[in-house]
Tab-separated table of C-alpha atoms in Angstrom:
chain	number	residue	atom	x	y	z
A	1	MET	CA	-36.548	-0.211	-65.391
A	2	GLU	CA	-35.119	3.136	-66.487
A	3	LYS	CA	-36.073	6.197	-64.473
A	4	ILE	CA	-36.710	8.084	-67.709
A	5	LEU	CA	-37.333	6.424	-71.051
A	6	ILE	CA	-37.480	8.546	-74.180
A	7	ARG	CA	-38.867	6.581	-77.119
A	8	ASP	CA	-38.886	7.720	-80.762
A	9	VAL	CA	-39.437	11.340	-79.838
A	10	ASN	CA	-39.977	13.879	-82.597
A	11	PHE	CA	-40.744	17.490	-81.837
A	12	TRP	CA	-41.680	20.418	-84.036
A	13	TYR	CA	-41.804	24.179	-83.452
A	14	GLY	CA	-44.261	24.991	-86.253
A	15	ASP	CA	-42.558	23.627	-89.370
A	16	PHE	CA	-39.167	23.349	-87.717
A	17	HIS	CA	-38.326	19.731	-86.918
A	18	ALA	CA	-36.327	20.248	-83.697
A	19	LEU	CA	-35.952	16.629	-82.517
A	20	LYS	CA	-35.744	13.644	-84.825
A	21	ASN	CA	-36.416	10.095	-83.638
A	22	VAL	CA	-34.640	10.475	-80.323
A	23	SER	CA	-34.594	7.419	-78.042
A	24	LEU	CA	-32.616	6.994	-74.845
A	25	GLY	CA	-32.941	5.618	-71.358
A	26	ILE	CA	-31.742	7.248	-68.141
A	27	GLU	CA	-31.115	5.113	-65.085
A	28	GLU	CA	-32.137	6.192	-61.590
A	29	ARG	CA	-29.568	8.347	-59.721
A	30	GLU	CA	-27.447	8.845	-62.793
A	31	VAL	CA	-26.163	12.169	-64.042
A	32	VAL	CA	-26.670	12.473	-67.779
A	33	ALA	CA	-25.226	15.372	-69.757
A	34	PHE	CA	-26.725	16.592	-73.024
A	35	ILE	CA	-24.109	18.272	-75.200
A	36	GLY	CA	-24.090	19.696	-78.695
A	37	PRO	CA	-23.897	22.995	-80.582
A	38	SER	CA	-26.558	25.675	-80.163
A	39	GLY	CA	-29.825	24.718	-81.842
A	40	CYS	CA	-29.107	20.981	-81.747
A	41	GLY	CA	-32.239	20.226	-79.698
A	42	LYS	CA	-30.666	19.407	-76.337
A	43	SER	CA	-32.535	22.102	-74.359
A	44	THR	CA	-35.765	21.266	-76.196
A	45	LEU	CA	-35.448	17.652	-75.069
A	46	LEU	CA	-34.615	18.712	-71.511
A	47	ARG	CA	-37.700	20.915	-71.367
A	48	LEU	CA	-39.863	18.083	-72.693
A	49	LEU	CA	-38.979	16.070	-69.593
A	50	ASN	CA	-41.215	18.230	-67.373
A	51	ARG	CA	-43.487	19.540	-70.093
A	52	MET	CA	-42.014	23.032	-70.099
A	53	ASN	CA	-42.762	23.286	-73.838
A	54	ASP	CA	-46.502	22.826	-73.316
A	55	LEU	CA	-47.178	26.549	-73.360
A	56	ILE	CA	-45.268	27.278	-76.546
A	57	PRO	CA	-47.817	27.637	-79.353
A	58	ALA	CA	-47.712	25.549	-82.549
A	59	THR	CA	-45.520	22.808	-81.140
A	60	ARG	CA	-46.087	19.118	-81.774
A	61	LEU	CA	-44.708	16.001	-80.146
A	62	THR	CA	-44.743	12.394	-81.268
A	63	GLY	CA	-43.256	9.432	-79.446
A	64	GLU	CA	-43.261	8.713	-75.737
A	65	ILE	CA	-41.532	9.977	-72.630
A	66	LEU	CA	-41.933	7.685	-69.648
A	67	LEU	CA	-41.122	8.568	-66.048
A	68	ASP	CA	-41.010	5.473	-63.856
A	69	GLY	CA	-42.892	3.739	-66.661
A	70	ARG	CA	-45.653	6.384	-66.761
A	71	ASP	CA	-46.307	8.328	-69.967
A	72	ILE	CA	-45.941	11.950	-68.884
A	73	TYR	CA	-47.791	13.146	-71.992
A	74	ASP	CA	-50.822	11.022	-71.193
A	75	ARG	CA	-54.072	13.034	-70.938
A	76	GLN	CA	-54.508	11.912	-67.353
A	77	GLU	CA	-51.119	13.265	-66.332
A	78	ASP	CA	-51.217	15.853	-63.564
A	79	VAL	CA	-48.661	18.432	-64.725
A	80	ASP	CA	-48.356	20.038	-61.274
A	81	ARG	CA	-47.492	16.653	-59.812
A	82	LEU	CA	-45.041	16.043	-62.666
A	83	ARG	CA	-43.213	19.306	-61.987
A	84	LYS	CA	-43.004	18.430	-58.303
A	85	GLU	CA	-41.348	15.167	-59.285
A	86	VAL	CA	-39.152	16.734	-61.945
A	87	GLY	CA	-37.550	19.945	-60.705
A	88	MET	CA	-35.711	22.412	-62.901
A	89	VAL	CA	-32.836	24.845	-62.552
A	90	PHE	CA	-32.159	27.418	-65.242
A	91	GLN	CA	-29.139	29.150	-66.723
A	92	ARG	CA	-29.622	32.371	-64.788
A	93	PRO	CA	-30.491	32.186	-61.098
A	94	ASN	CA	-34.125	33.228	-60.742
A	95	PRO	CA	-34.952	33.511	-57.049
A	96	PHE	CA	-38.364	34.900	-56.136
A	97	PRO	CA	-38.461	38.460	-54.719
A	98	LYS	CA	-38.788	36.998	-51.250
A	99	SER	CA	-36.552	36.127	-48.341
A	100	ILE	CA	-34.051	33.284	-48.534
A	101	PHE	CA	-36.259	31.232	-46.193
A	102	ASP	CA	-39.440	31.912	-48.152
A	103	ASN	CA	-37.808	30.955	-51.440
A	104	VAL	CA	-37.040	27.480	-50.147
A	105	ALA	CA	-40.329	27.169	-48.289
A	106	TYR	CA	-42.350	28.270	-51.328
A	107	GLY	CA	-42.755	24.869	-52.928
A	108	LEU	CA	-43.780	23.305	-49.658
A	109	ARG	CA	-46.414	25.973	-48.989
A	110	VAL	CA	-47.958	25.822	-52.454
A	111	ASN	CA	-48.209	22.078	-51.949
A	112	GLY	CA	-50.398	22.739	-48.912
A	113	ILE	CA	-47.913	22.161	-46.106
A	114	ARG	CA	-48.667	24.456	-43.180
A	115	ASP	CA	-46.663	22.818	-40.357
A	116	LYS	CA	-44.162	25.588	-39.503
A	117	GLU	CA	-41.842	23.285	-37.626
A	118	PHE	CA	-41.733	20.851	-40.541
A	119	ILE	CA	-41.153	23.682	-43.010
A	120	ALA	CA	-38.313	25.145	-40.891
A	121	HIS	CA	-36.734	21.718	-40.607
A	122	ARG	CA	-37.056	21.045	-44.329
A	123	VAL	CA	-35.652	24.481	-45.267
A	124	GLU	CA	-32.575	23.874	-43.107
A	125	GLU	CA	-32.157	20.337	-44.419
A	126	THR	CA	-32.423	21.487	-48.040
A	127	LEU	CA	-30.083	24.437	-47.584
A	128	ARG	CA	-27.554	22.097	-45.980
A	129	GLY	CA	-28.001	19.720	-48.925
A	130	ALA	CA	-27.308	22.612	-51.289
A	131	ALA	CA	-24.132	23.480	-49.322
A	132	LEU	CA	-25.593	26.913	-48.562
A	133	TRP	CA	-26.695	26.656	-44.928
A	134	ASP	CA	-23.458	27.871	-43.339
A	135	GLU	CA	-23.437	30.928	-45.587
A	136	VAL	CA	-27.083	31.975	-44.990
A	137	LYS	CA	-28.134	30.589	-41.592
A	138	ASP	CA	-27.794	34.012	-39.946
A	139	LYS	CA	-29.712	35.899	-42.627
A	140	LEU	CA	-32.624	33.679	-43.563
A	141	LYS	CA	-34.988	36.640	-43.519
A	142	ALA	CA	-32.799	38.680	-45.865
A	143	SER	CA	-33.811	39.101	-49.488
A	144	ALA	CA	-32.618	36.369	-51.825
A	145	PHE	CA	-31.359	39.128	-54.097
A	146	ALA	CA	-28.741	40.023	-51.468
A	147	LEU	CA	-26.911	36.789	-52.291
A	148	SER	CA	-24.155	36.475	-54.880
A	149	GLY	CA	-24.955	34.883	-58.266
A	150	GLY	CA	-23.450	31.551	-57.228
A	151	GLN	CA	-25.342	31.577	-53.923
A	152	GLN	CA	-28.586	32.495	-55.731
A	153	GLN	CA	-28.122	29.515	-58.054
A	154	ARG	CA	-27.565	27.176	-55.100
A	155	LEU	CA	-30.665	28.702	-53.496
A	156	CYS	CA	-32.621	27.861	-56.661
A	157	ILE	CA	-31.323	24.300	-56.458
A	158	ALA	CA	-32.378	24.180	-52.796
A	159	ARG	CA	-35.803	25.538	-53.783
A	160	ALA	CA	-36.177	22.798	-56.385
A	161	MET	CA	-34.975	20.119	-53.953
A	162	ALA	CA	-37.273	21.234	-51.098
A	163	VAL	CA	-40.247	19.387	-52.548
A	164	ALA	CA	-38.142	16.203	-52.832
A	165	PRO	CA	-38.182	15.669	-56.590
A	166	SER	CA	-36.788	12.446	-57.989
A	167	VAL	CA	-35.407	14.122	-61.109
A	168	LEU	CA	-33.588	17.443	-61.425
A	169	LEU	CA	-33.217	19.113	-64.809
A	170	MET	CA	-30.413	21.653	-65.146
A	171	ASP	CA	-30.167	23.939	-68.160
A	172	GLU	CA	-26.595	25.282	-68.214
A	173	PRO	CA	-26.731	25.862	-64.446
A	174	ALA	CA	-23.219	27.280	-64.134
A	175	SER	CA	-22.763	29.175	-67.383
A	176	ALA	CA	-23.396	32.555	-65.742
A	177	LEU	CA	-21.159	31.854	-62.735
A	178	ASP	CA	-17.509	32.431	-61.861
A	179	PRO	CA	-15.147	29.406	-61.589
A	180	ILE	CA	-15.446	29.103	-57.791
A	181	SER	CA	-19.244	29.174	-57.868
A	182	THR	CA	-19.135	26.752	-60.821
A	183	ALA	CA	-16.999	24.341	-58.808
A	184	LYS	CA	-19.495	24.520	-55.945
A	185	ILE	CA	-22.407	23.737	-58.295
A	186	GLU	CA	-20.471	20.813	-59.745
A	187	GLU	CA	-19.678	19.455	-56.276
A	188	LEU	CA	-23.349	19.834	-55.455
A	189	ILE	CA	-24.343	17.827	-58.542
A	190	ARG	CA	-22.017	15.031	-57.407
A	191	GLU	CA	-23.673	15.101	-53.975
A	192	LEU	CA	-27.258	15.332	-55.227
A	193	ARG	CA	-26.907	12.282	-57.451
A	194	ARG	CA	-27.212	10.188	-54.300
A	195	GLU	CA	-30.812	11.358	-54.058
A	196	VAL	CA	-31.980	12.282	-57.544
A	197	THR	CA	-31.536	11.576	-61.218
A	198	ILE	CA	-29.972	14.602	-62.890
A	199	VAL	CA	-30.115	15.654	-66.517
A	200	ILE	CA	-27.854	18.577	-67.337
A	201	VAL	CA	-27.467	20.602	-70.513
A	202	THR	CA	-24.053	22.192	-70.784
A	203	HIS	CA	-21.823	23.827	-73.353
A	204	ASN	CA	-18.830	23.244	-71.131
A	205	MET	CA	-17.217	19.989	-72.276
A	206	GLN	CA	-15.054	19.666	-69.187
A	207	GLN	CA	-18.094	20.173	-66.997
A	208	ALA	CA	-19.943	17.373	-68.779
A	209	ALA	CA	-16.872	15.154	-68.386
A	210	ARG	CA	-16.482	15.990	-64.695
A	211	VAL	CA	-20.047	15.659	-63.459
A	212	SER	CA	-21.863	13.130	-65.618
A	213	ASP	CA	-22.028	9.342	-65.768
A	214	ARG	CA	-23.342	9.309	-69.316
A	215	THR	CA	-23.289	11.823	-72.126
A	216	ALA	CA	-25.550	12.259	-75.123
A	217	PHE	CA	-24.279	14.254	-78.100
A	218	PHE	CA	-26.909	15.978	-80.240
A	219	TYR	CA	-26.537	17.545	-83.652
A	220	MET	CA	-29.274	19.115	-85.782
A	221	GLY	CA	-32.049	17.486	-83.806
A	222	GLU	CA	-30.571	13.997	-83.863
A	223	MET	CA	-28.892	12.141	-81.044
A	224	VAL	CA	-25.572	11.189	-82.627
A	225	GLU	CA	-24.119	9.205	-79.749
A	226	TYR	CA	-25.046	8.252	-76.190
A	227	GLY	CA	-22.754	6.384	-73.869
A	228	LEU	CA	-20.599	6.326	-70.781
A	229	THR	CA	-18.990	9.742	-70.339
A	230	LYS	CA	-15.595	8.124	-69.848
A	231	LEU	CA	-15.837	6.506	-73.270
A	232	ILE	CA	-17.350	9.523	-75.024
A	233	PHE	CA	-14.402	11.656	-73.893
A	234	THR	CA	-11.653	9.100	-74.517
A	235	ASP	CA	-12.793	6.999	-77.450
A	236	PRO	CA	-16.082	8.162	-78.994
A	237	LEU	CA	-17.600	5.827	-81.571
A	238	LYS	CA	-18.725	8.501	-84.018
A	239	GLU	CA	-16.423	10.857	-85.863
A	240	ALA	CA	-18.908	13.712	-85.451
A	241	THR	CA	-18.729	13.317	-81.663
A	242	GLN	CA	-14.933	13.340	-81.733
A	243	ASN	CA	-14.910	16.431	-83.935
A	244	TYR	CA	-17.272	18.228	-81.580
A	245	ILE	CA	-15.563	17.398	-78.279
A	246	THR	CA	-12.111	18.158	-79.668
A	247	GLY	CA	-13.376	21.475	-81.032
A	248	ARG	CA	-12.920	20.630	-84.711
A	249	PHE	CA	-16.524	21.195	-85.595
A	250	GLY	CA	-17.721	23.298	-88.505
B	1	MET	CA	-10.864	25.266	-89.164
B	2	VAL	CA	-7.415	25.256	-87.561
B	3	LYS	CA	-7.636	25.258	-83.824
B	4	PHE	CA	-5.012	26.424	-81.355
B	5	ILE	CA	-4.720	22.905	-80.037
B	6	GLU	CA	-4.026	21.536	-83.506
B	7	SER	CA	-1.048	23.798	-83.985
B	8	GLU	CA	0.185	22.978	-80.475
B	9	LEU	CA	-0.114	19.244	-81.125
B	10	ASP	CA	1.618	19.706	-84.451
B	11	LEU	CA	4.537	21.471	-82.744
B	12	LEU	CA	4.704	18.618	-80.238
B	13	ARG	CA	4.741	16.062	-83.039
B	14	ARG	CA	7.577	17.897	-84.804
B	15	GLU	CA	9.585	18.093	-81.585
B	16	VAL	CA	9.217	14.326	-81.056
B	17	GLU	CA	10.206	13.729	-84.696
B	18	ARG	CA	13.371	15.788	-84.182
B	19	MET	CA	14.231	13.772	-81.084
B	20	TRP	CA	13.475	10.602	-83.029
B	21	GLY	CA	15.935	11.654	-85.748
B	22	LEU	CA	18.618	12.362	-83.170
B	23	VAL	CA	18.149	9.027	-81.381
B	24	TYR	CA	18.219	7.217	-84.734
B	25	SER	CA	21.478	8.932	-85.590
B	26	GLN	CA	22.922	8.058	-82.143
B	27	LEU	CA	22.143	4.362	-82.669
B	28	GLU	CA	23.446	4.438	-86.226
B	29	GLN	CA	26.697	6.016	-85.028
B	30	ALA	CA	26.882	3.511	-82.146
B	31	ARG	CA	26.741	0.726	-84.742
B	32	GLU	CA	29.691	2.192	-86.630
B	33	ALA	CA	31.601	3.006	-83.444
B	34	VAL	CA	31.405	-0.618	-82.212
B	35	LEU	CA	31.943	-2.386	-85.493
B	36	ARG	CA	34.901	-0.137	-86.429
B	37	SER	CA	36.170	0.333	-82.858
B	38	ASP	CA	36.015	4.054	-83.592
B	39	ALA	CA	36.703	5.986	-80.351
B	40	GLU	CA	36.249	9.432	-81.918
B	41	ARG	CA	32.767	8.528	-83.145
B	42	ALA	CA	31.987	7.123	-79.679
B	43	ARG	CA	33.059	10.414	-78.059
B	44	GLN	CA	30.670	12.353	-80.318
B	45	ILE	CA	27.806	10.081	-79.253
B	46	VAL	CA	28.550	10.765	-75.584
B	47	VAL	CA	28.572	14.515	-76.252
B	48	ARG	CA	25.273	14.382	-78.176
B	49	GLU	CA	23.576	12.385	-75.394
B	50	LYS	CA	23.065	15.714	-73.580
B	51	ARG	CA	20.908	16.861	-76.502
B	52	VAL	CA	18.747	13.737	-76.188
B	53	ASN	CA	18.224	14.511	-72.496
B	54	ALA	CA	17.383	18.134	-73.307
B	55	PHE	CA	14.755	16.940	-75.810
B	56	GLU	CA	13.213	14.717	-73.154
B	57	LEU	CA	12.838	17.602	-70.704
B	58	LYS	CA	11.461	19.919	-73.382
B	59	ILE	CA	8.869	17.398	-74.612
B	60	ASP	CA	7.802	16.542	-71.041
B	61	SER	CA	7.226	20.220	-70.423
B	62	ASP	CA	5.387	20.718	-73.744
B	63	VAL	CA	3.010	17.823	-73.015
B	64	GLU	CA	2.357	19.214	-69.555
B	65	ASP	CA	1.497	22.586	-71.112
B	66	VAL	CA	-0.828	21.040	-73.709
B	67	ILE	CA	-2.727	19.121	-71.028
B	68	ALA	CA	-2.896	22.057	-68.617
B	69	LEU	CA	-3.803	24.725	-71.167
B	70	TYR	CA	-5.905	22.930	-73.767
B	71	SER	CA	-7.566	20.078	-71.819
B	72	PRO	CA	-7.324	17.656	-74.749
B	73	VAL	CA	-9.861	14.832	-74.998
B	74	ALA	CA	-10.341	11.695	-77.109
B	75	VAL	CA	-7.768	11.410	-79.926
B	76	ASP	CA	-5.980	14.603	-78.832
B	77	LEU	CA	-5.538	13.295	-75.296
B	78	ARG	CA	-4.324	9.924	-76.566
B	79	PHE	CA	-1.846	11.714	-78.817
B	80	ALA	CA	-0.473	13.844	-75.957
B	81	LEU	CA	-0.160	10.802	-73.682
B	82	ALA	CA	1.458	8.756	-76.449
B	83	MET	CA	4.018	11.523	-77.096
B	84	LEU	CA	4.830	11.634	-73.379
B	85	LYS	CA	5.511	7.909	-73.272
B	86	ILE	CA	7.296	7.724	-76.633
B	87	ASN	CA	9.510	10.546	-75.391
B	88	SER	CA	10.495	8.549	-72.351
B	89	ASN	CA	11.183	5.402	-74.413
B	90	LEU	CA	13.274	7.339	-76.950
B	91	GLU	CA	15.327	8.802	-74.120
B	92	ARG	CA	16.099	5.309	-72.813
B	93	ILE	CA	17.138	4.193	-76.305
B	94	GLY	CA	19.416	7.249	-76.394
B	95	ASP	CA	20.899	6.075	-73.074
B	96	TYR	CA	21.675	2.676	-74.589
B	97	ALA	CA	23.432	4.268	-77.572
B	98	ASP	CA	25.460	6.306	-75.064
B	99	GLY	CA	26.221	3.129	-73.058
B	100	ILE	CA	27.439	1.353	-76.171
B	101	ALA	CA	29.659	4.342	-77.031
B	102	ARG	CA	31.128	4.277	-73.526
B	103	PHE	CA	31.928	0.578	-73.977
B	104	VAL	CA	33.899	1.497	-77.117
B	105	LEU	CA	35.787	4.170	-75.153
B	106	ARG	CA	36.542	1.759	-72.293
B	107	SER	CA	37.818	-0.829	-74.771
B	108	GLY	CA	40.762	1.502	-75.328
B	109	GLY	CA	41.467	0.679	-78.949
B	110	VAL	CA	40.873	-3.078	-78.736
B	111	SER	CA	39.494	-3.837	-82.172
B	112	LEU	CA	36.491	-6.032	-82.728
B	113	ASP	CA	37.116	-9.204	-84.687
B	114	ALA	CA	34.827	-8.952	-87.744
B	115	LYS	CA	34.214	-12.703	-87.787
B	116	LEU	CA	33.189	-12.657	-84.123
B	117	ALA	CA	30.805	-9.776	-84.830
B	118	ASP	CA	29.264	-11.757	-87.689
B	119	ASP	CA	29.005	-14.962	-85.633
B	120	LEU	CA	27.224	-12.973	-82.960
B	121	ARG	CA	24.979	-11.360	-85.638
B	122	LEU	CA	25.801	-7.976	-84.171
B	123	PRO	CA	25.448	-5.981	-87.435
B	124	GLU	CA	22.086	-7.691	-87.985
B	125	MET	CA	20.984	-6.797	-84.465
B	126	PHE	CA	21.858	-3.135	-85.023
B	127	ASP	CA	20.169	-3.174	-88.445
B	128	THR	CA	17.013	-4.659	-86.904
B	129	VAL	CA	16.674	-1.985	-84.203
B	130	LEU	CA	17.375	0.743	-86.765
B	131	PHE	CA	14.759	-0.758	-89.095
B	132	MET	CA	12.224	-0.886	-86.246
B	133	LEU	CA	12.937	2.722	-85.302
B	134	ARG	CA	12.497	3.843	-88.923
B	135	GLU	CA	9.312	1.843	-89.460
B	136	LEU	CA	7.747	3.163	-86.267
B	137	GLN	CA	8.520	6.748	-87.191
B	138	GLU	CA	6.833	6.160	-90.534
B	139	ALA	CA	3.878	4.443	-88.839
B	140	LEU	CA	3.377	7.481	-86.608
B	141	GLY	CA	3.706	9.881	-89.559
B	142	GLU	CA	1.247	7.868	-91.655
B	143	GLU	CA	-0.983	7.155	-88.626
B	144	ASN	CA	-0.747	3.498	-89.581
B	145	ALA	CA	-1.512	1.333	-86.539
B	146	GLU	CA	-1.119	-1.886	-88.530
B	147	LYS	CA	2.404	-0.966	-89.537
B	148	ALA	CA	3.298	-0.104	-85.930
B	149	ALA	CA	1.900	-3.391	-84.632
B	150	GLY	CA	3.782	-5.273	-87.369
B	151	VAL	CA	7.114	-3.965	-86.098
B	152	MET	CA	6.603	-5.665	-82.734
B	153	ALA	CA	7.287	-9.122	-84.197
B	154	LYS	CA	10.887	-8.050	-84.932
B	155	ASP	CA	11.574	-7.917	-81.210
B	156	ASP	CA	11.559	-11.746	-81.078
B	157	GLU	CA	14.509	-11.802	-83.462
B	158	LEU	CA	16.445	-9.477	-81.168
B	159	ASP	CA	15.679	-11.724	-78.206
B	160	ARG	CA	16.997	-14.748	-80.121
B	161	ILE	CA	20.247	-13.015	-81.123
B	162	HIS	CA	20.744	-11.839	-77.544
B	163	ALA	CA	20.096	-15.311	-76.114
B	164	ALA	CA	22.578	-16.902	-78.519
B	165	SER	CA	25.299	-14.331	-77.809
B	166	VAL	CA	26.093	-15.719	-74.342
B	167	ALA	CA	27.190	-19.160	-75.598
B	168	ILE	CA	29.150	-17.713	-78.528
B	169	LEU	CA	31.004	-15.258	-76.304
B	170	ALA	CA	31.667	-17.950	-73.667
B	171	ASP	CA	33.259	-20.073	-76.355
B	172	TYR	CA	35.274	-17.072	-77.553
B	173	THR	CA	36.632	-16.372	-74.042
B	174	ARG	CA	37.645	-20.002	-73.601
B	175	ARG	CA	39.777	-19.624	-76.709
B	176	ASN	CA	40.919	-16.090	-75.790
B	177	PRO	CA	41.142	-16.005	-71.965
B	178	ASP	CA	43.024	-12.698	-72.036
B	179	ARG	CA	39.846	-11.049	-73.360
B	180	LEU	CA	37.566	-12.242	-70.579
B	181	GLU	CA	36.971	-8.778	-69.101
B	182	TRP	CA	36.380	-7.223	-72.530
B	183	SER	CA	33.957	-10.023	-73.429
B	184	LEU	CA	31.910	-9.482	-70.304
B	185	GLU	CA	31.615	-5.806	-71.160
B	186	PHE	CA	30.878	-6.634	-74.786
B	187	LEU	CA	27.975	-8.829	-73.690
B	188	SER	CA	26.326	-5.710	-72.274
B	189	VAL	CA	26.048	-4.321	-75.833
B	190	PHE	CA	23.701	-7.210	-76.707
B	191	ARG	CA	21.731	-6.654	-73.535
B	192	LYS	CA	21.344	-2.962	-74.437
B	193	LEU	CA	20.167	-3.762	-77.959
B	194	GLU	CA	17.740	-6.340	-76.611
B	195	ARG	CA	16.341	-3.734	-74.197
B	196	THR	CA	16.157	-1.244	-77.083
B	197	GLY	CA	13.854	-3.751	-78.783
B	198	ASP	CA	11.628	-3.747	-75.686
B	199	HIS	CA	11.418	0.042	-75.751
B	200	LEU	CA	10.603	-0.023	-79.468
B	201	THR	CA	7.787	-2.467	-78.686
B	202	ASN	CA	6.519	0.025	-76.088
B	203	ILE	CA	6.602	2.768	-78.721
B	204	ALA	CA	4.637	0.560	-81.138
B	205	GLU	CA	2.019	0.010	-78.415
B	206	GLU	CA	1.736	3.748	-77.823
B	207	ILE	CA	1.232	4.423	-81.534
B	208	VAL	CA	-1.551	1.812	-81.699
B	209	PHE	CA	-3.108	3.320	-78.554
B	210	TYR	CA	-3.050	6.791	-80.092
B	211	ILE	CA	-4.527	5.736	-83.430
B	212	ASP	CA	-6.952	2.948	-82.509
B	213	ALA	CA	-7.502	3.524	-78.759
B	214	LYS	CA	-6.473	-0.119	-78.244
B	215	VAL	CA	-4.285	-1.087	-75.326
B	216	LEU	CA	-1.797	-3.786	-76.380
B	217	LYS	CA	0.344	-3.498	-73.281
B	218	HIS	CA	0.851	-6.679	-71.260
B	219	LYS	CA	-1.047	-8.772	-73.778
B	220	ASN	CA	0.386	-12.009	-75.179
B	221	ASN	CA	3.779	-11.241	-73.747
B	222	ILE	CA	4.211	-14.272	-71.517
B	223	PRO	CA	6.308	-16.835	-73.386
B	224	ASP	CA	5.166	-20.469	-73.215
B	225	GLY	CA	6.224	-22.219	-70.040
B	226	LYS	CA	7.552	-19.048	-68.422
B	227	GLU	CA	6.091	-16.669	-65.894
């Protein structure tokens, strides 16, 4: 069974038909990249995976999105639980105005965990998992804003991972970072795929090629092609995909 | 929209075409040099071999730049890789033309018996490799994978002419024992043309790979009853 199954999804912002009959399956512990020009619907689809579009007025969804076989748009769905299972990292690092430690511990505390020893252990474990521990272990009480942009983004990944999600959504997670920080995020994605399923939206073709197992190419709300990243970047089936990845679009 | 990479790939294509033209001319001149025992023509081939080598280095470096600077993918990557390999195969064909010219120079004015050349089908062998080289250049220019693949069948003919040359030359040396040493050297011309056919087959495979993303290498190349 696929970890995530998207079936015949259509999505509208008012009259604008943003996603058209999109269907795809994502296997557990795979990294899937969504690529395509701006406005193609890739970020909309990503945000549908943990119901981030719920609060946008005048939107409408048809079709199904299943997580472990469960319809996440079912009326019975507990959205808080869903967002614990499906974490998200955004384009710009957005740490809370708190200490480094408290940022990572935040998710645990709001989920009712009070055991200080457990929290301390989990914070260290998660920061190590985000390849940040060695850089921050001596300043855990310092403000998260004291960190560099790349470190802040890894802190946000650690914060998302602290509550042990099974899926991590990443919306252009390295687009605001320098090449060294970008490389660290990419290495982290390769590491994290041992634990979680990752869906990443990126405009960086090489990044999609480097980090993902499968790639989906979107254009004007339609999924044009979905397949193994190795094939998409060497011998894509559709001409539109080839034109896009080789930069001959438009 | 014309992209930087398109103009870079176009420059690379034109550079390979220029090398192709030079190698074709080297083989064409090698044909004349052998059949007419023309030492002066052979000397010119040896001099021009340096230009073939210079092309190889330049194209290697250009492909390296394209990959490093433009990160080509899909058809662009296949094109860059195909140019790299075609470059290397063309250089080897240039080496064979040079080797044939050096044979003419070593022969020191010994003229080639026209009847022997015909019996050995030497002009035909030269014409076949030149035809293959021409066809493949056209196939690349027209992006015609079918045409490139079609050229590969011609290699069998070269193999047959090469295989038959040993017996014909052995018979010739029995009748002309004073030309034993020359004959042994002459046999190497057939070997070089046969190897040229192999390199042309490699080039055909690279063109098909670039256009259709199909790998033909090491497929159906084991003759019946042989390993």
